[in-house]
Coordinates of C-alpha atoms in Angstrom, one line a residue:
Chain A
M1 CA -2.0 -42.2 -148.2
L2 CA -0.3 -40.7 -151.2
K3 CA 3.5 -40.7 -150.9
L4 CA 4.7 -39.1 -154.1
A5 CA 7.7 -36.9 -153.7
T6 CA 10.4 -35.3 -155.7
M7 CA 13.9 -36.8 -155.3
Q8 CA 15.1 -33.6 -153.7
D9 CA 12.4 -33.6 -151.1
A10 CA 12.6 -37.3 -150.3
M11 CA 16.3 -37.3 -149.8
N12 CA 16.1 -34.1 -147.8
R13 CA 13.3 -35.3 -145.5
L14 CA 14.2 -39.0 -145.1
V15 CA 18.1 -39.2 -145.2
H16 CA 20.0 -37.4 -142.5
D17 CA 23.7 -36.8 -141.8
G18 CA 25.1 -39.8 -139.8
D19 CA 22.3 -42.2 -141.0
I20 CA 22.9 -45.9 -141.8
V21 CA 21.7 -46.0 -145.4
A22 CA 21.1 -49.2 -147.4
M23 CA 20.9 -48.7 -151.1
E24 CA 20.4 -52.1 -152.6
G25 CA 20.1 -53.7 -156.0
F26 CA 22.4 -56.5 -157.2
T27 CA 23.8 -55.2 -160.5
H28 CA 20.1 -54.6 -161.4
L29 CA 18.1 -51.5 -160.0
I30 CA 21.0 -49.6 -158.4
P31 CA 19.6 -46.3 -157.2
F32 CA 22.0 -43.9 -158.9
A33 CA 19.6 -40.9 -159.2
A34 CA 19.2 -41.1 -155.4
G35 CA 22.9 -41.3 -154.8
H36 CA 23.5 -38.3 -157.0
E37 CA 21.0 -36.3 -155.1
L38 CA 22.6 -37.2 -151.8
I39 CA 26.0 -36.0 -153.2
R40 CA 24.3 -32.8 -154.3
Q41 CA 22.8 -32.2 -150.9
R42 CA 26.3 -32.8 -149.4
R43 CA 25.1 -35.5 -147.0
R44 CA 27.9 -36.4 -144.5
E45 CA 29.0 -39.1 -142.1
L46 CA 26.8 -41.8 -143.7
T47 CA 27.3 -45.5 -143.0
L48 CA 26.7 -46.9 -146.5
V49 CA 25.4 -50.4 -146.8
R50 CA 25.5 -52.5 -150.1
L51 CA 26.6 -56.0 -151.0
T52 CA 28.4 -54.5 -153.9
P53 CA 29.3 -50.8 -153.4
D54 CA 29.5 -50.5 -157.2
L55 CA 30.1 -47.1 -159.0
I56 CA 27.4 -45.4 -156.9
F57 CA 29.3 -45.8 -153.6
D58 CA 32.6 -45.1 -155.3
Q59 CA 31.1 -41.7 -156.3
M60 CA 29.7 -41.1 -152.9
I61 CA 33.0 -42.0 -151.2
A62 CA 34.8 -39.7 -153.5
A63 CA 32.3 -36.9 -152.8
G64 CA 32.9 -37.3 -149.0
C65 CA 29.5 -38.6 -148.0
A66 CA 30.7 -41.7 -146.3
R67 CA 32.2 -42.4 -142.9
K68 CA 31.8 -46.1 -143.0
L69 CA 31.1 -48.9 -145.5
V70 CA 29.3 -52.2 -144.8
F71 CA 29.8 -54.4 -147.8
S72 CA 30.8 -57.8 -149.2
W73 CA 32.4 -57.2 -152.7
A74 CA 33.9 -53.9 -153.7
G75 CA 34.9 -54.1 -157.4
N76 CA 33.8 -52.9 -160.8
P77 CA 32.2 -56.1 -162.2
G78 CA 34.1 -57.4 -165.2
V79 CA 36.3 -54.3 -165.3
G80 CA 38.5 -54.1 -162.1
S81 CA 38.8 -51.9 -159.1
L82 CA 36.7 -49.2 -157.5
H83 CA 39.4 -46.6 -157.3
A84 CA 37.8 -44.1 -155.0
F85 CA 37.1 -46.9 -152.5
R86 CA 40.7 -48.0 -152.8
R87 CA 42.1 -44.4 -152.4
A88 CA 40.0 -44.1 -149.2
V89 CA 41.1 -47.5 -147.8
E90 CA 44.8 -47.4 -148.9
H91 CA 45.5 -43.7 -148.5
G92 CA 42.6 -42.2 -146.4
F93 CA 41.6 -39.9 -149.3
P94 CA 39.5 -37.8 -149.2
R95 CA 39.0 -39.1 -145.7
P96 CA 39.6 -42.5 -144.0
L97 CA 36.8 -45.0 -144.5
E98 CA 35.9 -47.5 -141.8
L99 CA 35.1 -50.9 -143.2
E100 CA 32.8 -53.6 -141.9
E101 CA 33.2 -56.5 -144.3
Y102 CA 31.2 -59.7 -144.9
S103 CA 30.7 -62.2 -147.7
H104 CA 27.5 -61.9 -149.8
F105 CA 25.8 -64.6 -147.7
G106 CA 26.8 -62.9 -144.5
L107 CA 25.5 -59.5 -145.4
T108 CA 22.3 -61.0 -146.9
L109 CA 21.7 -62.8 -143.6
R110 CA 22.1 -59.5 -141.6
L111 CA 19.4 -57.8 -143.6
Q112 CA 17.2 -60.9 -143.4
A113 CA 17.5 -61.0 -139.6
G114 CA 16.6 -57.3 -139.5
A115 CA 13.6 -57.9 -141.7
A116 CA 12.5 -60.9 -139.6
G117 CA 12.8 -59.1 -136.3
V118 CA 15.3 -61.5 -134.7
P119 CA 18.6 -60.4 -133.2
F120 CA 20.8 -62.8 -135.3
L121 CA 20.7 -65.6 -137.9
P122 CA 23.0 -68.7 -138.0
T123 CA 25.0 -70.0 -140.9
R124 CA 27.3 -72.9 -141.8
N125 CA 29.6 -70.5 -143.6
F126 CA 32.8 -68.7 -142.3
A127 CA 34.8 -71.6 -140.7
G128 CA 38.4 -71.3 -141.8
S129 CA 38.0 -67.8 -143.3
D130 CA 39.9 -64.8 -141.9
L131 CA 36.7 -62.7 -142.2
P132 CA 35.6 -63.4 -138.5
R133 CA 39.1 -62.4 -137.4
V134 CA 38.8 -58.9 -138.8
N135 CA 35.0 -58.5 -138.2
P136 CA 34.1 -59.5 -134.6
R137 CA 30.4 -59.3 -135.5
I138 CA 30.8 -62.6 -137.3
C139 CA 30.9 -65.0 -134.3
R140 CA 30.3 -68.5 -133.1
V141 CA 26.9 -69.7 -131.8
T142 CA 25.9 -73.1 -130.4
C143 CA 22.6 -74.5 -131.6
P144 CA 20.4 -75.0 -128.4
H145 CA 18.6 -77.9 -130.1
T146 CA 21.4 -80.0 -131.6
G147 CA 24.5 -78.6 -129.9
E148 CA 26.1 -77.9 -133.3
E149 CA 28.6 -75.1 -133.5
L150 CA 27.6 -72.6 -136.2
W151 CA 28.5 -69.0 -137.0
S152 CA 26.2 -66.1 -136.7
V153 CA 25.7 -62.5 -137.8
P154 CA 23.6 -59.8 -136.1
A155 CA 20.5 -58.2 -137.5
L156 CA 21.1 -55.0 -139.5
T157 CA 18.4 -52.3 -139.2
P158 CA 19.3 -49.4 -141.5
D159 CA 17.9 -46.0 -140.7
V160 CA 16.7 -45.8 -144.3
A161 CA 16.6 -48.1 -147.4
I162 CA 16.6 -46.6 -150.8
L163 CA 15.4 -49.0 -153.5
H164 CA 14.9 -48.6 -157.2
A165 CA 12.1 -50.6 -158.9
Q166 CA 10.1 -50.9 -162.1
R167 CA 6.8 -49.6 -160.8
A168 CA 4.7 -48.6 -157.8
D169 CA 1.4 -47.0 -157.2
A170 CA 1.2 -43.6 -155.4
E171 CA 0.9 -45.4 -152.0
G172 CA 4.1 -47.2 -152.5
N173 CA 2.9 -50.7 -153.4
T174 CA 6.1 -51.7 -155.3
Q175 CA 6.5 -54.3 -158.1
V176 CA 9.8 -55.8 -159.2
W177 CA 10.8 -58.4 -161.8
G178 CA 14.1 -59.7 -162.9
L179 CA 16.8 -60.1 -160.3
V180 CA 15.4 -59.2 -156.9
G181 CA 18.6 -59.3 -154.9
V182 CA 18.0 -58.3 -151.2
H183 CA 15.4 -55.7 -152.0
K184 CA 12.7 -57.2 -149.9
E185 CA 15.0 -57.8 -146.9
A186 CA 16.3 -54.2 -147.0
A187 CA 12.8 -52.8 -147.2
F188 CA 11.6 -54.8 -144.2
A189 CA 14.7 -54.3 -142.2
A190 CA 14.9 -50.5 -142.5
R191 CA 13.2 -47.9 -140.3
R192 CA 12.3 -45.7 -143.4
V193 CA 11.9 -46.7 -147.0
V194 CA 12.3 -44.6 -150.2
V195 CA 11.2 -46.3 -153.4
V196 CA 12.4 -44.8 -156.7
V197 CA 10.5 -46.1 -159.7
E198 CA 10.6 -45.9 -163.5
E199 CA 6.8 -45.5 -163.5
V200 CA 4.1 -44.6 -161.1
V201 CA 1.1 -46.7 -162.1
A202 CA -2.6 -46.8 -161.1
P203 CA -3.5 -49.0 -158.1
E204 CA -5.4 -51.3 -160.5
V205 CA -2.2 -52.2 -162.3
I206 CA -0.8 -53.4 -159.0
R207 CA -4.0 -55.2 -158.0
R208 CA -4.2 -57.1 -161.3
D209 CA -0.8 -58.8 -160.6
P210 CA -0.4 -59.1 -156.8
N211 CA 2.3 -61.8 -156.9
R212 CA 4.7 -59.3 -158.4
T213 CA 4.5 -56.9 -155.4
L214 CA 7.7 -57.1 -153.4
I215 CA 7.1 -54.2 -151.0
P216 CA 3.7 -53.3 -149.6
G217 CA 2.8 -49.6 -149.6
F218 CA 2.5 -49.4 -145.8
R219 CA 6.3 -50.0 -145.5
V220 CA 7.1 -47.1 -147.8
D221 CA 7.6 -43.5 -146.8
A222 CA 8.1 -41.9 -150.2
V223 CA 7.7 -42.8 -153.8
V224 CA 9.8 -40.9 -156.4
E225 CA 9.1 -41.3 -160.1
E226 CA 12.5 -41.1 -161.8
P227 CA 12.7 -42.6 -165.3
F228 CA 16.3 -43.8 -166.2
G229 CA 17.1 -43.3 -162.5
A230 CA 19.1 -46.5 -162.2
H231 CA 21.5 -45.7 -165.1
P232 CA 24.3 -46.8 -165.6
S233 CA 22.9 -49.9 -164.0
Y234 CA 19.9 -51.4 -165.6
V235 CA 16.1 -52.0 -165.1
Q236 CA 14.8 -55.3 -166.7
G237 CA 12.2 -54.4 -169.3
Y238 CA 13.2 -50.7 -169.4
Y239 CA 16.9 -50.3 -170.3
D240 CA 20.1 -52.4 -170.5
R241 CA 23.1 -52.0 -168.3
D242 CA 25.5 -49.3 -169.7
N243 CA 28.5 -51.6 -169.9
D244 CA 30.5 -49.0 -171.8
F245 CA 30.1 -46.6 -168.9
Y246 CA 31.2 -49.2 -166.4
A247 CA 34.3 -49.8 -168.6
R248 CA 34.9 -46.0 -168.9
W249 CA 34.7 -45.6 -165.1
E250 CA 38.1 -47.2 -164.9
E251 CA 39.6 -44.3 -166.7
I252 CA 37.5 -41.6 -165.1
S253 CA 38.1 -42.8 -161.5
R254 CA 41.7 -43.9 -161.7
D255 CA 42.7 -40.3 -161.0
A256 CA 41.0 -38.3 -158.2
Q257 CA 41.0 -35.1 -160.2
S258 CA 39.4 -36.7 -163.2
L259 CA 36.7 -38.2 -160.9
A260 CA 36.1 -34.8 -159.4
R261 CA 35.6 -33.4 -162.9
Y262 CA 33.0 -36.1 -163.6
L263 CA 31.1 -35.2 -160.4
D264 CA 31.2 -31.5 -161.3
E265 CA 29.8 -32.2 -164.8
W266 CA 27.4 -35.0 -164.2
V267 CA 26.3 -34.5 -160.5
Y268 CA 26.9 -31.0 -159.0
G269 CA 26.5 -29.4 -162.5
L270 CA 23.0 -30.8 -163.0
A271 CA 19.8 -30.0 -161.2
D272 CA 18.2 -33.4 -161.2
R273 CA 17.8 -36.7 -163.1
R274 CA 15.7 -35.1 -165.9
T275 CA 18.6 -32.9 -166.9
Y276 CA 21.0 -35.9 -166.6
R277 CA 18.7 -37.8 -169.0
E278 CA 18.5 -35.0 -171.4
K279 CA 22.2 -34.6 -171.5
M280 CA 22.6 -38.1 -173.0
P281 CA 19.7 -38.7 -175.5
E282 CA 21.7 -41.2 -177.7
T283 CA 22.5 -43.3 -174.6
V284 CA 18.9 -43.3 -173.4
E285 CA 17.8 -44.4 -176.9
G286 CA 20.6 -47.0 -177.4
L287 CA 19.9 -48.8 -174.1
R288 CA 16.1 -49.0 -174.4
A289 CA 15.0 -52.6 -173.8
R290 CA 13.4 -54.9 -176.4
Q291 CA 9.9 -56.2 -175.8
M292 CA 9.8 -59.7 -174.5
L293 CA 6.4 -60.1 -172.9
C294 CA 5.4 -63.0 -170.8
A295 CA 2.0 -64.7 -171.2
P296 CA -0.7 -63.3 -168.9
V297 CA -1.8 -65.5 -166.0
N298 CA -5.3 -66.0 -164.9
Y299 CA -6.0 -64.8 -161.3
G300 CA -9.7 -65.8 -161.6
Y301 CA -11.4 -68.3 -159.4
Chain M
M1 CA 54.4 -73.9 -182.4
S2 CA 52.1 -76.2 -184.3
R3 CA 49.3 -76.5 -181.8
N4 CA 46.0 -75.1 -183.1
F5 CA 44.5 -73.8 -179.8
S6 CA 45.3 -71.1 -177.3
T7 CA 46.1 -71.3 -173.6
Y8 CA 42.7 -69.7 -172.9
E9 CA 41.0 -72.5 -174.9
I10 CA 42.7 -75.3 -173.1
M11 CA 41.9 -73.7 -169.7
V12 CA 38.2 -73.6 -170.8
T13 CA 38.2 -77.2 -172.1
S14 CA 40.1 -78.5 -169.0
A15 CA 37.5 -76.9 -166.7
A16 CA 34.6 -78.1 -168.8
R17 CA 35.8 -81.7 -168.6
M18 CA 35.7 -81.7 -164.8
L19 CA 31.9 -81.3 -165.0
R20 CA 29.5 -84.4 -165.1
D21 CA 26.2 -84.4 -166.8
A22 CA 23.1 -83.3 -164.7
E23 CA 25.2 -81.6 -162.1
V24 CA 24.0 -78.3 -160.5
V25 CA 26.7 -75.7 -161.1
F26 CA 27.2 -72.4 -159.4
V27 CA 28.6 -70.3 -162.3
G28 CA 30.9 -67.3 -162.2
I29 CA 31.8 -64.9 -165.0
G30 CA 34.8 -65.2 -167.4
I31 CA 36.3 -68.7 -168.0
P32 CA 33.9 -70.6 -165.7
N33 CA 30.9 -69.2 -167.6
V34 CA 32.4 -70.3 -171.0
A35 CA 33.5 -73.7 -169.6
V36 CA 30.1 -74.5 -168.2
N37 CA 28.3 -73.4 -171.4
L38 CA 30.8 -75.5 -173.4
A39 CA 30.1 -78.5 -171.3
R40 CA 26.4 -78.0 -171.6
R41 CA 26.7 -77.8 -175.4
T42 CA 28.9 -80.9 -175.7
R43 CA 29.1 -83.7 -173.0
C44 CA 26.7 -82.5 -170.4
P45 CA 23.4 -81.3 -171.9
N46 CA 21.5 -81.5 -168.5
L47 CA 23.7 -79.3 -166.4
V48 CA 21.7 -76.8 -164.3
L49 CA 23.3 -73.3 -164.2
I50 CA 22.7 -71.2 -161.1
Y51 CA 24.1 -67.7 -160.6
E52 CA 24.6 -66.2 -157.2
S53 CA 22.5 -63.3 -158.4
G54 CA 19.5 -65.7 -158.2
A55 CA 19.1 -66.7 -161.8
I56 CA 18.4 -70.3 -162.3
G57 CA 18.7 -72.3 -165.5
S58 CA 19.9 -69.3 -167.4
Q59 CA 20.5 -69.5 -171.2
P60 CA 22.3 -66.2 -171.8
E61 CA 22.3 -65.3 -175.5
R62 CA 25.4 -63.0 -175.0
L63 CA 28.4 -63.6 -172.7
P64 CA 27.4 -61.9 -169.4
T65 CA 29.8 -59.1 -168.4
S66 CA 28.6 -59.4 -164.8
I67 CA 27.0 -62.0 -162.6
G68 CA 23.9 -59.9 -162.6
D69 CA 23.5 -59.4 -166.4
P70 CA 19.9 -59.0 -167.6
A71 CA 20.6 -61.7 -170.2
L72 CA 20.8 -64.3 -167.3
V73 CA 17.1 -63.5 -166.5
T74 CA 15.6 -63.4 -170.0
G75 CA 14.6 -67.0 -170.9
A76 CA 15.8 -68.5 -167.5
L77 CA 13.9 -71.2 -165.7
G78 CA 13.5 -69.2 -162.6
V79 CA 14.7 -66.3 -160.5
C80 CA 15.0 -66.4 -156.7
S81 CA 16.2 -63.9 -154.1
M82 CA 19.7 -63.9 -152.8
P83 CA 18.7 -65.2 -149.3
E84 CA 17.1 -68.1 -151.1
V85 CA 20.1 -68.8 -153.4
F86 CA 22.5 -68.9 -150.5
Q87 CA 20.3 -70.8 -148.0
Y88 CA 18.1 -73.1 -150.0
Y89 CA 20.5 -73.9 -152.8
L90 CA 24.0 -73.5 -151.5
Q91 CA 23.8 -74.1 -147.7
R92 CA 21.2 -76.8 -148.2
G93 CA 23.9 -78.7 -150.1
L94 CA 22.3 -78.7 -153.6
I95 CA 25.2 -77.2 -155.4
D96 CA 27.6 -79.8 -156.9
V97 CA 30.3 -77.6 -158.2
G98 CA 31.4 -74.0 -157.6
F99 CA 34.0 -72.0 -159.4
L100 CA 36.7 -69.9 -157.6
G101 CA 39.7 -67.8 -158.4
G102 CA 41.9 -65.4 -156.5
A103 CA 44.9 -63.1 -156.3
Q104 CA 46.7 -65.6 -154.1
I105 CA 46.5 -69.3 -153.5
D106 CA 48.6 -71.5 -151.2
R107 CA 49.4 -75.2 -151.4
Y108 CA 46.2 -76.2 -149.7
G109 CA 44.0 -74.3 -152.1
N110 CA 43.1 -71.6 -149.6
L111 CA 42.4 -68.4 -151.6
N112 CA 42.8 -64.7 -150.9
T113 CA 40.7 -62.1 -152.7
T114 CA 40.7 -59.5 -149.9
V115 CA 44.0 -57.7 -149.4
I116 CA 47.7 -57.7 -150.2
G117 CA 49.6 -56.7 -147.1
D118 CA 48.0 -56.1 -143.7
Y119 CA 44.2 -56.0 -143.6
H120 CA 44.2 -52.8 -141.6
K121 CA 46.9 -51.1 -143.7
P122 CA 46.8 -52.9 -147.1
T123 CA 49.3 -52.3 -149.9
T124 CA 46.5 -53.3 -152.3
R125 CA 42.9 -53.5 -151.4
L126 CA 41.1 -56.2 -153.5
P127 CA 37.3 -56.6 -153.9
G128 CA 36.8 -59.1 -151.1
S129 CA 34.8 -62.3 -150.8
G130 CA 31.6 -61.7 -152.7
G131 CA 30.1 -65.2 -152.7
A132 CA 33.5 -66.9 -152.7
C133 CA 33.7 -67.7 -149.0
E134 CA 30.4 -69.5 -149.0
I135 CA 31.0 -71.3 -152.3
A136 CA 34.3 -72.6 -150.8
A137 CA 32.6 -73.6 -147.6
L138 CA 29.4 -75.1 -148.9
A139 CA 29.6 -76.4 -152.5
R140 CA 30.2 -80.2 -152.7
R141 CA 33.4 -79.4 -154.6
T142 CA 35.1 -76.4 -156.2
L143 CA 37.2 -75.8 -159.3
I144 CA 39.7 -73.1 -159.1
V145 CA 40.7 -71.3 -162.3
M146 CA 43.6 -68.8 -162.3
P147 CA 46.8 -67.9 -164.1
H148 CA 50.0 -69.6 -162.9
K149 CA 52.2 -66.8 -161.5
R150 CA 54.8 -67.0 -158.7
R151 CA 53.3 -64.0 -156.9
S152 CA 49.9 -65.7 -156.9
F153 CA 51.0 -69.2 -156.0
T154 CA 52.5 -68.2 -152.6
E155 CA 53.8 -70.0 -149.6
R156 CA 51.7 -67.9 -147.3
L157 CA 48.5 -66.0 -147.9
D158 CA 48.1 -62.4 -146.7
F159 CA 44.5 -63.2 -145.9
V160 CA 42.3 -66.3 -146.1
T161 CA 39.1 -65.2 -147.8
S162 CA 37.9 -68.7 -148.9
P163 CA 39.0 -71.9 -147.2
G164 CA 40.5 -74.8 -149.2
Y165 CA 42.0 -77.6 -147.2
L166 CA 43.4 -75.1 -144.6
G167 CA 46.4 -76.8 -143.1
G168 CA 45.7 -80.4 -144.2
A169 CA 43.2 -82.8 -145.6
D170 CA 41.2 -83.4 -142.4
A171 CA 41.0 -79.7 -141.3
R172 CA 37.7 -79.1 -143.1
Q173 CA 36.0 -81.9 -141.3
R174 CA 37.4 -80.8 -138.0
L175 CA 36.0 -77.3 -138.5
G176 CA 32.6 -78.6 -139.6
L177 CA 32.8 -77.3 -143.2
P178 CA 30.0 -79.1 -145.1
G179 CA 31.5 -78.7 -148.6
G180 CA 34.1 -81.1 -150.0
G181 CA 36.8 -78.5 -150.9
P182 CA 38.7 -77.9 -154.1
Q183 CA 38.9 -80.7 -156.6
A184 CA 41.4 -79.1 -159.0
V185 CA 43.3 -76.0 -159.9
I186 CA 43.3 -75.2 -163.6
T187 CA 46.0 -72.7 -164.8
D188 CA 47.5 -71.6 -168.0
L189 CA 50.3 -74.2 -167.5
G190 CA 48.6 -77.3 -166.3
V191 CA 46.1 -79.0 -164.0
L192 CA 46.7 -79.5 -160.3
K193 CA 44.8 -81.8 -157.9
F194 CA 45.1 -82.3 -154.2
S195 CA 46.6 -85.3 -152.4
P196 CA 44.0 -87.2 -150.4
D197 CA 46.3 -87.7 -147.4
Q198 CA 47.5 -84.1 -147.0
G199 CA 45.2 -81.9 -149.0
E200 CA 48.3 -80.6 -150.7
M201 CA 48.4 -79.4 -154.4
V202 CA 50.0 -81.9 -156.8
L203 CA 50.7 -81.2 -160.4
E204 CA 48.7 -83.8 -162.4
S205 CA 49.2 -82.7 -166.0
L206 CA 51.0 -80.2 -168.1
H207 CA 49.4 -78.4 -171.0
P208 CA 51.1 -79.1 -174.3
G209 CA 54.2 -76.9 -174.5
A210 CA 54.5 -76.2 -170.8
T211 CA 57.4 -77.7 -168.8
L212 CA 57.8 -78.9 -165.2
D213 CA 60.5 -76.3 -164.6
Q214 CA 58.3 -73.6 -165.9
V215 CA 55.5 -74.6 -163.4
Q216 CA 58.0 -74.8 -160.5
E217 CA 59.4 -71.4 -161.4
N218 CA 55.9 -70.0 -161.2
T219 CA 55.1 -71.6 -157.9
G220 CA 56.2 -70.2 -154.6
W221 CA 56.8 -73.5 -152.8
L222 CA 58.4 -76.8 -153.7
L223 CA 55.6 -78.3 -155.7
R224 CA 54.8 -82.0 -155.7
A225 CA 54.2 -83.6 -159.1
A226 CA 52.3 -86.8 -159.7
S227 CA 54.5 -89.9 -160.2
Q228 CA 52.7 -90.3 -163.5
L229 CA 52.7 -86.7 -164.8
T230 CA 50.7 -86.6 -168.0
Q231 CA 50.0 -84.1 -170.7
T232 CA 46.6 -82.4 -170.6
E233 CA 44.3 -83.7 -173.3
P234 CA 44.2 -80.9 -175.9
P235 CA 40.8 -79.4 -176.9
S236 CA 39.0 -81.6 -179.4
D237 CA 37.9 -80.3 -182.8
E238 CA 34.3 -80.3 -181.7
E239 CA 35.1 -78.3 -178.6
L240 CA 37.1 -75.7 -180.6
R241 CA 34.3 -75.5 -183.1
V242 CA 31.7 -74.8 -180.5
L243 CA 33.9 -72.2 -178.7
R244 CA 34.8 -70.4 -181.9
E245 CA 31.7 -70.7 -184.1
E246 CA 28.8 -71.0 -181.6
F247 CA 30.2 -68.8 -178.9
G248 CA 32.1 -66.5 -181.2
Q249 CA 35.1 -66.7 -178.9
R250 CA 38.2 -65.5 -180.5
A251 CA 41.3 -67.6 -179.7
A252 CA 43.1 -65.4 -177.2
A253 CA 46.8 -65.2 -178.0
S254 CA 48.8 -67.9 -176.4

């Protein structure tokens, strides 16, 4: 079944007001193009799930999309704060934001439990930390086999996962290389899956390298081809992280008005990712990845 | 002052010297990253570098600006998913050393990276745990690197994100925490270790130029000092050469 869709159509059809939306990608493959489209469509009351909210959730929080945030590290890596997130938490601006907070390991396990179809997973983490005190979902569990006292987190099953990747075929068989984060766990845990890729490729390209497939097509509801769709984050083998933009975000976001101007110019003021891309030709060129090919492997028998 | 190195450089070399060859190290960004790479280039050529993003055996050709930098993947020995890095490497007990830092630390090496003020009505909301809580719980030992400031070295934390020795040396064992806890705190003024009996921070050495009074002034509790307080070994010429020439690190103003 062919699942190609435009970003507009995929977000409209598959992400609804009030949904639990996981948009993963650990520094790598952050689905900015999808986030911008959700802001444009004025999606509301979302529960946003990411280990690292990053700039994309800072923008979505500022735009009023989020009711609640499920997360484990809310900063601008190597730069400092996420200011829209802080304004929401510290001052309730533009609206209060409910927090459900974990460590990376804790939130990773929640998605893994969701993907594996079990109600919880145990961990040796969390003793002595105040995190369980402020998040009652992190609770004690006794091992029925050894009697050991462990901690546990419940399965997380998002309504929808939005995941950026290098390439997929039109049926949604999706290949990723470089850092894989919790892409696979999010894809298997969620009820619906949208995959956004740099390139849609022929099924033969996928079949020639099956070990690189992270998400099978039958888990995927829509495939959106969106080159440069993860900018200012990066896509291994396609473009580098725009570290200058991450640094500039400090200045843009420190003041709510200046952030609103950014959204007006770069999100509301543009129709889609193509116009975004065309508005910054030097950046697109400057971030293009060098070629560092690996040796082919022999799948023959 | 006649010394030929910066505070930044002695923090890096002090951290690097706490590593032993062939250890498996969970690396952070900033000073820990530079320290681990310095150790690898000097005394510990067989260190294995693992990043929480899943990169294993990285050889970054540029200093990574984030823990998920693409340069950590290019030329690495392997890449694994985050569930694997936390379960198979960290929780399985394969990580010898992890690095931590924080906005607040208390005498037991407990760290706060979550909030200043009340959790539900914070004065300042900080980023949170990230991987810190599990590194503190599960690494065989941890090294804490942070600037020595009175508002950071506090009697009471507003929030315990990552456990050190909690309320005393035996508390970790009582709670079933598998990791060994903090080995040392490296600041811009000196190196502090923890007393085996009480798990309390003890000033072990002063960096050249720093004084005991200065350290006490910047610590929010009555700090214990080792009976044989020493001076931190300054960076060697070779360490400074590697830092400045091979890593292109400019000596930060001291």
